[in-house]
Amino acid sequence: MYNKLQYISQGKTIEEQLYNIHHALDAGCDWIQLRFKNQTAKDTFALAEAVKFLCEEYLANFIVNDNLYLAQQIAADGVHLGLSDMNIAEARAILGNTKIIGGTANTFEDIQNHVKNGCDYIGLGPFRFTNTKEKLSPILGLSGYFNILQKIKNSKIQIPVYAIGGITLNDISPLMETGIHGIAVSGMITESDQKEKLIQQLNEKLYANVIV
């Protein structure tokens, strides 16, 4: 079963990224998606290698954002592909069936396509406006999630859906009521000066209605 909390890394330098990722892992986050945009291949590779080592140490899932060949090269647990990145089916053909492939979606049609092409989980968003991403798709809000999740249910599609985009602690309970599996966050964890407490609070809300 996929963890309900994903941390999408932040930081403009290798040092900042490692600092943020290490602290997120230390605070109990066990799913890291490495997002390091507009950097040299050399720096990106160096960072990815270091993060892979850290994730192995903490027994956390390690997903590389966008860069399929890097994910393959360093044997990451998988890759997350945006709407303008490589096709999911193509990625599946390259990575094989043992790796995790996540896909970004903004509409129900996006999700249908991803599922048909062999995607493992969906990052559905944005929930609200966020500065983290440059080209933002139309904002969904709670009603958007509710409508899309309802269509997923009616179509009998079974895939974990993560909400993403400007989520705060107070959003989690209403978001979980729409039927999502979990959340993917970056700024909320990066900017927290009490990461352990925050991650504990997030998990309490995310797993509140799970029957063990």
Coordinates of N, CA and C in Angstrom, one line a residue:
M1 N 0.9 -1.2 0.0 CA 0.0 0.0 0.0 C 0.9 1.2 0.0
Y2 N 0.5 2.2 -0.8 CA 1.3 3.4 -0.9 C 1.1 4.3 0.3
N3 N 2.2 4.9 0.8 CA 2.1 5.9 1.9 C 1.2 7.0 1.5
K4 N 0.6 7.6 2.5 CA -0.4 8.7 2.2 C 0.3 10.1 2.2
L5 N 1.5 10.2 2.6 CA 2.2 11.5 2.6 C 3.4 11.4 1.7
Q6 N 3.5 12.3 0.7 CA 4.7 12.4 -0.2 C 5.3 13.8 0.1
Y7 N 6.6 13.8 0.2 CA 7.3 15.1 0.3 C 8.0 15.4 -1.1
I8 N 7.6 16.5 -1.7 CA 8.3 16.9 -2.9 C 9.4 17.9 -2.6
S9 N 10.6 17.5 -2.9 CA 11.8 18.3 -2.4 C 11.9 19.7 -2.9
Q10 N 12.5 20.5 -2.1 CA 12.7 21.9 -2.5 C 14.2 22.3 -2.2
G11 N 14.6 23.3 -2.9 CA 16.0 23.8 -2.7 C 16.6 24.2 -4.0
K12 N 17.3 25.3 -4.1 CA 17.9 25.7 -5.3 C 19.3 25.2 -5.5
T13 N 19.9 24.6 -4.4 CA 21.3 24.1 -4.6 C 21.2 22.6 -4.0
I14 N 22.3 21.9 -4.3 CA 22.4 20.5 -3.8 C 22.3 20.5 -2.3
E15 N 23.0 21.5 -1.7 CA 23.1 21.5 -0.2 C 21.7 21.8 0.4
E16 N 21.0 22.8 -0.2 CA 19.6 23.1 0.3 C 18.7 21.9 0.2
Q17 N 18.8 21.2 -1.0 CA 17.9 20.0 -1.2 C 18.2 18.9 -0.2
L18 N 19.5 18.6 0.0 CA 19.9 17.6 0.9 C 19.5 17.9 2.3
Y19 N 19.6 19.2 2.7 CA 19.3 19.6 4.0 C 17.8 19.4 4.2
N20 N 16.9 19.8 3.3 CA 15.5 19.7 3.4 C 15.0 18.3 3.4
I21 N 15.6 17.5 2.5 CA 15.2 16.0 2.4 C 15.6 15.3 3.7
H22 N 16.8 15.6 4.1 CA 17.3 14.9 5.3 C 16.4 15.2 6.5
H23 N 16.0 16.4 6.6 CA 15.1 16.8 7.8 C 13.7 16.2 7.6
A24 N 13.2 16.1 6.4 CA 11.9 15.5 6.2 C 12.0 14.0 6.6
L25 N 13.0 13.3 6.2 CA 13.2 11.9 6.5 C 13.3 11.7 8.0
D26 N 14.1 12.6 8.6 CA 14.4 12.6 10.0 C 13.1 12.7 10.8
A27 N 12.2 13.6 10.3 CA 10.9 13.9 11.0 C 9.9 12.8 10.7
G28 N 10.2 11.8 9.9 CA 9.3 10.7 9.7 C 8.6 10.6 8.4
C29 N 9.0 11.4 7.4 CA 8.4 11.3 6.1 C 9.1 10.1 5.3
D30 N 8.3 9.2 4.8 CA 8.9 8.0 4.1 C 8.6 7.9 2.6
W31 N 8.4 9.0 2.0 CA 8.2 9.0 0.6 C 8.8 10.4 0.1
I32 N 9.9 10.3 -0.7 CA 10.5 11.5 -1.2 C 10.4 11.5 -2.7
Q33 N 9.9 12.7 -3.2 CA 10.0 12.9 -4.7 C 11.0 14.0 -4.9
L34 N 12.1 13.6 -5.6 CA 13.1 14.6 -5.9 C 12.8 15.5 -7.1
R35 N 12.6 16.8 -6.7 CA 12.3 17.8 -7.8 C 13.4 18.9 -7.8
F36 N 14.2 18.9 -8.8 CA 15.4 19.7 -8.9 C 15.4 20.3 -10.3
K37 N 14.7 21.4 -10.6 CA 14.5 21.9 -11.9 C 15.7 22.8 -12.4
N38 N 15.9 22.8 -13.7 CA 16.8 23.7 -14.4 C 18.2 23.7 -13.9
Q39 N 18.7 22.5 -13.6 CA 20.1 22.3 -13.1 C 20.9 21.5 -14.1
T40 N 22.2 21.5 -13.9 CA 23.1 20.8 -14.8 C 22.9 19.3 -14.5
A41 N 23.1 18.5 -15.6 CA 23.0 17.0 -15.4 C 23.9 16.5 -14.4
K42 N 25.1 17.1 -14.3 CA 26.1 16.6 -13.3 C 25.6 16.9 -11.9
D43 N 25.1 18.1 -11.6 CA 24.5 18.4 -10.3 C 23.3 17.5 -9.9
T44 N 22.5 17.3 -10.9 CA 21.2 16.6 -10.7 C 21.6 15.1 -10.3
F45 N 22.6 14.6 -11.1 CA 23.0 13.2 -10.8 C 23.6 13.1 -9.4
A46 N 24.5 14.0 -9.1 CA 25.2 14.0 -7.8 C 24.1 14.0 -6.6
L47 N 23.1 14.9 -6.8 CA 22.1 15.0 -5.8 C 21.3 13.7 -5.7
A48 N 20.9 13.2 -6.8 CA 20.0 12.0 -6.9 C 20.7 10.8 -6.2
E49 N 22.0 10.7 -6.5 CA 22.8 9.6 -5.8 C 22.8 9.7 -4.3
A50 N 23.0 11.0 -3.8 CA 23.0 11.2 -2.4 C 21.7 11.0 -1.8
V51 N 20.6 11.4 -2.5 CA 19.2 11.2 -2.0 C 18.9 9.7 -1.9
K52 N 19.3 9.0 -3.0 CA 19.0 7.6 -3.0 C 19.7 6.9 -1.8
F53 N 20.9 7.3 -1.5 CA 21.6 6.7 -0.3 C 20.8 7.0 1.0
L54 N 20.4 8.3 1.1 CA 19.6 8.7 2.3 C 18.3 7.9 2.4
C55 N 17.6 7.8 1.3 CA 16.3 7.1 1.3 C 16.5 5.6 1.7
E56 N 17.6 5.0 1.2 CA 17.8 3.6 1.6 C 18.1 3.5 3.1
E57 N 18.8 4.5 3.6 CA 19.1 4.5 5.0 C 17.9 4.6 5.9
Y58 N 16.9 5.4 5.4 CA 15.6 5.6 6.2 C 14.5 4.7 5.7
L59 N 14.8 3.8 4.8 CA 13.8 2.9 4.3 C 12.6 3.6 3.7
A60 N 12.9 4.7 2.9 CA 11.9 5.5 2.3 C 11.8 5.3 0.8
N61 N 10.6 5.5 0.3 CA 10.5 5.4 -1.2 C 11.2 6.6 -1.8
F62 N 11.9 6.4 -2.9 CA 12.5 7.5 -3.6 C 12.1 7.5 -5.1
I63 N 11.4 8.6 -5.4 CA 10.9 8.9 -6.7 C 11.6 10.1 -7.3
V64 N 11.9 10.0 -8.6 CA 12.6 11.1 -9.3 C 11.5 11.8 -10.1
N65 N 11.4 13.1 -10.0 CA 10.5 13.9 -10.8 C 11.0 14.1 -12.2
D66 N 10.1 13.8 -13.2 CA 10.4 14.1 -14.6 C 11.4 13.3 -15.3
N67 N 12.6 13.1 -14.7 CA 13.7 12.6 -15.3 C 13.8 11.0 -15.3
L68 N 13.2 10.4 -16.3 CA 13.1 9.0 -16.4 C 14.5 8.3 -16.5
Y69 N 15.3 8.9 -17.3 CA 16.6 8.2 -17.5 C 17.5 8.3 -16.3
L70 N 17.4 9.3 -15.5 CA 18.1 9.5 -14.3 C 17.5 8.4 -13.3
A71 N 16.2 8.3 -13.2 CA 15.6 7.3 -12.3 C 16.1 5.9 -12.6
Q72 N 16.2 5.6 -13.9 CA 16.7 4.3 -14.4 C 18.2 4.1 -14.1
Q73 N 19.0 5.2 -14.3 CA 20.4 5.2 -14.1 C 20.8 4.9 -12.6
I74 N 20.1 5.5 -11.7 CA 20.5 5.3 -10.3 C 19.6 4.3 -9.6
A75 N 18.7 3.6 -10.4 CA 17.8 2.6 -9.8 C 17.0 3.1 -8.7
A76 N 16.3 4.3 -9.0 CA 15.4 4.8 -8.0 C 14.2 3.9 -7.9
D77 N 13.3 4.1 -7.0 CA 12.1 3.3 -6.9 C 11.1 3.6 -8.0
G78 N 11.2 4.8 -8.6 CA 10.3 5.1 -9.7 C 10.5 6.6 -10.1
V79 N 9.5 7.0 -11.0 CA 9.5 8.3 -11.6 C 8.1 8.9 -11.5
H80 N 8.1 10.3 -11.4 CA 6.8 11.0 -11.5 C 6.8 11.9 -12.7
L81 N 5.9 11.7 -13.6 CA 5.9 12.4 -14.9 C 4.7 13.4 -15.0
G82 N 5.1 14.6 -15.4 CA 4.1 15.7 -15.6 C 3.3 15.5 -16.9
L83 N 2.3 16.4 -17.1 CA 1.5 16.2 -18.3 C 2.2 16.5 -19.6
S84 N 3.3 17.3 -19.5 CA 4.1 17.6 -20.7 C 5.4 16.7 -20.8
D85 N 5.5 15.8 -19.9 CA 6.7 14.9 -19.9 C 6.4 13.7 -20.8
M86 N 7.3 12.7 -20.7 CA 7.2 11.5 -21.5 C 5.9 10.8 -21.2
N87 N 5.4 10.1 -22.3 CA 4.1 9.4 -22.2 C 4.3 8.2 -21.1
I88 N 3.3 7.9 -20.3 CA 3.4 6.9 -19.3 C 3.7 5.5 -19.9
A89 N 3.0 5.2 -21.0 CA 3.2 3.9 -21.6 C 4.6 3.7 -22.1
E90 N 5.2 4.8 -22.6 CA 6.6 4.7 -23.1 C 7.5 4.5 -21.9
A91 N 7.2 5.3 -20.8 CA 8.0 5.2 -19.6 C 8.0 3.7 -19.0
R92 N 6.8 3.2 -19.0 CA 6.6 1.8 -18.5 C 7.4 0.8 -19.3
A93 N 7.4 1.0 -20.7 CA 8.2 0.1 -21.5 C 9.7 0.2 -21.2
I94 N 10.1 1.4 -20.8 CA 11.6 1.5 -20.5 C 11.9 1.0 -19.1
L95 N 11.0 1.4 -18.1 CA 11.3 1.0 -16.7 C 10.9 -0.4 -16.3
G96 N 10.0 -1.0 -17.1 CA 9.5 -2.3 -16.7 C 8.4 -2.2 -15.6
N97 N 8.0 -3.4 -15.1 CA 6.8 -3.4 -14.2 C 7.2 -3.3 -12.7
T98 N 8.4 -3.4 -12.4 CA 8.8 -3.4 -11.0 C 8.9 -1.9 -10.4
K99 N 9.0 -0.9 -11.3 CA 9.2 0.4 -10.8 C 7.8 1.2 -10.7
I100 N 7.8 2.2 -9.8 CA 6.6 3.0 -9.6 C 6.6 4.1 -10.6
I101 N 5.5 4.3 -11.3 CA 5.3 5.4 -12.2 C 4.1 6.2 -11.8
G102 N 4.3 7.5 -11.4 CA 3.3 8.4 -11.0 C 3.0 9.4 -12.1
G103 N 1.8 9.9 -12.3 CA 1.5 10.8 -13.3 C 0.7 12.0 -12.8
T104 N 1.0 13.2 -13.3 CA 0.2 14.4 -12.9 C -1.1 14.4 -13.7
A105 N -2.2 14.8 -13.0 CA -3.4 15.0 -13.7 C -4.2 16.2 -13.2
N106 N -5.0 16.8 -14.1 CA -5.8 17.9 -13.8 C -7.3 17.7 -14.1
T107 N -7.5 16.6 -14.9 CA -8.9 16.3 -15.2 C -9.1 14.8 -15.1
F108 N -10.4 14.4 -15.2 CA -10.7 12.9 -15.1 C -10.2 12.2 -16.4
E109 N -10.2 12.9 -17.5 CA -9.6 12.4 -18.8 C -8.1 12.1 -18.6
D110 N -7.4 13.0 -18.0 CA -6.0 12.7 -17.7 C -5.8 11.4 -17.0
I111 N -6.6 11.2 -16.0 CA -6.5 10.0 -15.1 C -6.9 8.8 -15.9
Q112 N -7.9 8.8 -16.7 CA -8.3 7.7 -17.6 C -7.1 7.3 -18.5
N113 N -6.5 8.3 -19.1 CA -5.3 8.0 -20.0 C -4.2 7.4 -19.2
H114 N -3.9 8.0 -18.0 CA -2.8 7.4 -17.2 C -3.0 6.0 -16.8
V115 N -4.2 5.7 -16.4 CA -4.5 4.3 -15.9 C -4.4 3.3 -17.1
K116 N -4.9 3.8 -18.3 CA -4.9 2.9 -19.5 C -3.4 2.6 -19.8
N117 N -2.5 3.6 -19.6 CA -1.1 3.5 -20.0 C -0.2 2.8 -18.9
G118 N -0.8 2.4 -17.8 CA -0.1 1.7 -16.8 C 0.5 2.5 -15.7
C119 N -0.1 3.6 -15.3 CA 0.3 4.5 -14.2 C 0.0 3.8 -12.9
D120 N 0.8 4.0 -11.8 CA 0.6 3.4 -10.5 C -0.1 4.3 -9.5
Y121 N 0.1 5.6 -9.7 CA -0.6 6.6 -8.8 C -0.7 7.9 -9.5
I122 N -1.7 8.7 -9.0 CA -2.0 10.0 -9.7 C -1.7 11.2 -8.7
G123 N -1.0 12.2 -9.2 CA -0.9 13.5 -8.4 C -1.9 14.4 -9.1
L124 N -3.1 14.6 -8.4 CA -4.1 15.4 -9.0 C -4.2 16.8 -8.4
G125 N -4.1 17.8 -9.3 CA -4.0 19.2 -8.7 C -4.0 20.2 -9.9
P126 N -3.8 21.4 -9.5 CA -3.6 21.9 -8.1 C -4.9 22.2 -7.3
F127 N -4.7 22.0 -6.0 CA -5.8 22.2 -5.1 C -6.1 23.7 -5.0
R128 N -5.0 24.5 -4.8 CA -5.2 26.0 -4.9 C -3.9 26.5 -5.5
F129 N -3.8 27.8 -5.6 CA -2.7 28.5 -6.2 C -1.4 28.2 -5.4
T130 N -0.3 27.9 -6.1 CA 1.0 27.7 -5.4 C 2.1 28.3 -6.2
N131 N 3.1 28.8 -5.5 CA 4.3 29.4 -6.2 C 5.3 28.3 -6.6
T132 N 5.1 27.1 -6.1 CA 6.1 26.1 -6.4 C 6.2 25.7 -7.9
K133 N 5.1 25.8 -8.6 CA 5.1 25.5 -10.0 C 4.9 26.7 -10.9
E134 N 5.7 26.7 -12.0 CA 5.6 27.9 -12.9 C 4.3 27.9 -13.7
K135 N 4.1 26.8 -14.4 CA 2.9 26.7 -15.3 C 1.8 25.9 -14.6
L136 N 0.9 26.7 -14.0 CA -0.2 26.0 -13.2 C -1.4 25.7 -14.0
S137 N -1.9 24.4 -13.9 CA -3.1 24.0 -14.5 C -4.3 24.7 -13.8
P138 N -5.5 24.6 -14.4 CA -6.7 25.2 -13.7 C -6.8 24.6 -12.3
I139 N -7.1 25.5 -11.3 CA -7.2 25.1 -9.9 C -8.5 24.4 -9.7
L140 N -8.4 23.3 -8.9 CA -9.6 22.4 -8.7 C -10.4 22.7 -7.5
G141 N -9.8 23.0 -6.4 CA -10.6 23.2 -5.2 C -11.3 22.0 -4.7
L142 N -12.0 22.0 -3.6 CA -12.6 20.8 -3.0 C -13.7 20.2 -4.0
S143 N -14.4 21.1 -4.6 CA -15.5 20.6 -5.5 C -14.9 19.9 -6.7
G144 N -13.8 20.4 -7.2 CA -13.1 19.7 -8.3 C -12.7 18.3 -8.0
Y145 N -12.1 18.2 -6.8 CA -11.7 16.8 -6.3 C -12.9 15.9 -6.2
F146 N -13.9 16.5 -5.5 CA -15.1 15.7 -5.3 C -15.7 15.1 -6.6
N147 N -15.8 16.0 -7.6 CA -16.4 15.6 -8.9 C -15.5 14.6 -9.6
I148 N -14.2 14.8 -9.6 CA -13.3 13.8 -10.3 C -13.3 12.5 -9.6
L149 N -13.2 12.5 -8.2 CA -13.2 11.3 -7.5 C -14.5 10.5 -7.6
Q150 N -15.6 11.2 -7.8 CA -16.9 10.6 -8.0 C -16.9 9.8 -9.3
K151 N -16.3 10.5 -10.4 CA -16.2 9.8 -11.7 C -15.3 8.6 -11.6
I152 N -14.2 8.7 -10.9 CA -13.3 7.5 -10.7 C -14.1 6.4 -10.1
K153 N -14.9 6.7 -9.1 CA -15.6 5.6 -8.4 C -16.7 5.0 -9.3
N154 N -17.4 5.9 -10.0 CA -18.4 5.4 -10.9 C -17.8 4.6 -12.1
S155 N -16.6 4.9 -12.5 CA -16.0 4.1 -13.6 C -15.2 2.9 -13.1
K156 N -15.3 2.7 -11.7 CA -14.7 1.5 -11.1 C -13.2 1.5 -11.3
I157 N -12.6 2.7 -11.4 CA -11.1 2.8 -11.6 C -10.5 2.7 -10.2
Q158 N -9.5 1.9 -10.0 CA -8.8 1.8 -8.7 C -7.4 2.2 -8.8
I159 N -7.1 3.4 -8.3 CA -5.7 4.0 -8.4 C -5.6 5.0 -7.2
P160 N -4.5 5.0 -6.5 CA -4.3 6.0 -5.4 C -4.2 7.4 -6.0
V161 N -5.0 8.3 -5.5 CA -4.9 9.7 -6.0 C -4.4 10.6 -4.9
Y162 N -3.4 11.4 -5.2 CA -2.9 12.3 -4.2 C -3.2 13.7 -4.6
A163 N -3.7 14.5 -3.6 CA -4.0 15.9 -3.8 C -2.7 16.7 -3.7
I164 N -2.5 17.7 -4.5 CA -1.3 18.5 -4.5 C -1.6 20.0 -4.8
G165 N -0.8 20.9 -4.3 CA -0.9 22.3 -4.6 C -1.4 23.2 -3.5
G166 N -0.5 23.7 -2.7 CA -0.9 24.7 -1.7 C -1.7 24.2 -0.6
I167 N -1.6 22.9 -0.2 CA -2.4 22.3 0.8 C -1.9 22.7 2.2
T168 N -2.9 23.0 3.1 CA -2.5 23.3 4.5 C -3.1 22.2 5.4
L169 N -2.6 22.2 6.7 CA -3.1 21.2 7.6 C -4.6 21.1 7.7
N170 N -5.3 22.3 7.7 CA -6.7 22.3 7.8 C -7.5 21.8 6.6
D171 N -6.8 21.7 5.5 CA -7.4 21.2 4.3 C -7.5 19.7 4.3
I172 N -6.7 19.0 5.1 CA -6.6 17.5 4.9 C -7.9 16.8 5.2
S173 N -8.5 17.0 6.3 CA -9.8 16.3 6.6 C -10.8 16.5 5.5
P174 N -11.2 17.7 5.1 CA -12.2 17.8 4.0 C -11.7 17.2 2.7
L175 N -10.4 17.3 2.4 CA -9.8 16.6 1.2 C -10.0 15.1 1.3
M176 N -9.7 14.5 2.4 CA -9.8 13.1 2.6 C -11.3 12.6 2.3
E177 N -12.2 13.5 2.7 CA -13.6 13.1 2.5 C -14.0 13.0 1.0
T178 N -13.2 13.6 0.1 CA -13.5 13.5 -1.3 C -13.2 12.1 -1.8
G179 N -12.4 11.4 -1.1 CA -12.0 10.0 -1.5 C -10.6 9.9 -2.0
I180 N -9.8 11.0 -1.8 CA -8.3 10.8 -2.2 C -7.6 9.9 -1.3
H181 N -6.5 9.4 -1.8 CA -5.7 8.4 -1.0 C -4.7 9.2 -0.1
G182 N -4.2 10.3 -0.5 CA -3.2 11.0 0.3 C -2.9 12.4 -0.3
I183 N -1.8 13.0 0.2 CA -1.4 14.3 -0.3 C 0.1 14.3 -0.6
A184 N 0.5 15.2 -1.5 CA 1.9 15.5 -1.8 C 2.1 16.9 -1.5
V185 N 3.1 17.2 -0.7 CA 3.3 18.6 -0.2 C 4.8 18.9 -0.3
S186 N 5.1 20.2 -0.5 CA 6.5 20.6 -0.5 C 6.7 21.7 0.5
G187 N 6.2 22.9 0.2 CA 6.4 24.1 1.1 C 6.0 23.9 2.5
M188 N 4.9 23.2 2.7 CA 4.4 23.0 4.1 C 5.5 22.4 5.0
I189 N 6.1 21.4 4.5 CA 7.2 20.7 5.2 C 8.5 21.4 5.2
T190 N 8.9 21.9 4.1 CA 10.2 22.7 4.0 C 10.2 23.8 4.9
E191 N 9.1 24.6 5.0 CA 9.1 25.8 5.8 C 8.8 25.6 7.3
S192 N 8.4 24.4 7.7 CA 8.1 24.2 9.1 C 9.3 24.1 9.9
D193 N 9.2 24.8 11.1 CA 10.4 24.7 12.0 C 10.1 23.6 13.1
Q194 N 9.0 22.9 12.9 CA 8.7 21.8 13.8 C 8.2 20.6 12.9
K195 N 9.1 20.1 12.1 CA 8.8 19.1 11.1 C 8.2 17.8 11.7
E196 N 8.8 17.4 12.8 CA 8.4 16.1 13.4 C 6.9 16.2 13.8
K197 N 6.6 17.3 14.5 CA 5.3 17.5 15.0 C 4.3 17.6 13.8
L198 N 4.7 18.4 12.8 CA 3.9 18.6 11.6 C 3.6 17.2 10.9
I199 N 4.6 16.4 10.7 CA 4.4 15.2 10.0 C 3.5 14.2 10.8
Q200 N 3.7 14.3 12.1 CA 2.8 13.5 13.0 C 1.4 13.9 12.9
Q201 N 1.1 15.3 12.9 CA -0.2 15.8 12.7 C -0.8 15.4 11.3
L202 N 0.0 15.5 10.3 CA -0.4 15.2 8.9 C -0.9 13.7 8.9
N203 N 0.0 12.9 9.4 CA -0.3 11.4 9.4 C -1.6 11.1 10.2
E204 N -1.7 11.8 11.3 CA -2.9 11.5 12.2 C -4.2 11.8 11.3
K205 N -4.2 13.0 10.6 CA -5.3 13.3 9.8 C -5.5 12.4 8.6
L206 N -4.4 12.1 8.0 CA -4.4 11.2 6.8 C -4.9 9.8 7.1
Y207 N -4.5 9.3 8.3 CA -4.9 7.9 8.6 C -6.1 7.9 9.6
A208 N -6.7 9.0 9.8 CA -7.8 9.1 10.8 C -8.9 8.0 10.7
N209 N -9.3 7.8 9.4 CA -10.4 6.8 9.2 C -9.9 5.4 8.7
V210 N -8.7 5.2 8.8 CA -8.2 3.9 8.3 C -8.4 2.8 9.3
I211 N -9.0 1.7 8.9 CA -9.2 0.6 9.9 C -8.0 -0.3 9.8
V212 N -7.3 -0.4 10.9 CA -6.1 -1.2 11.0 C -6.5 -2.7 11.2

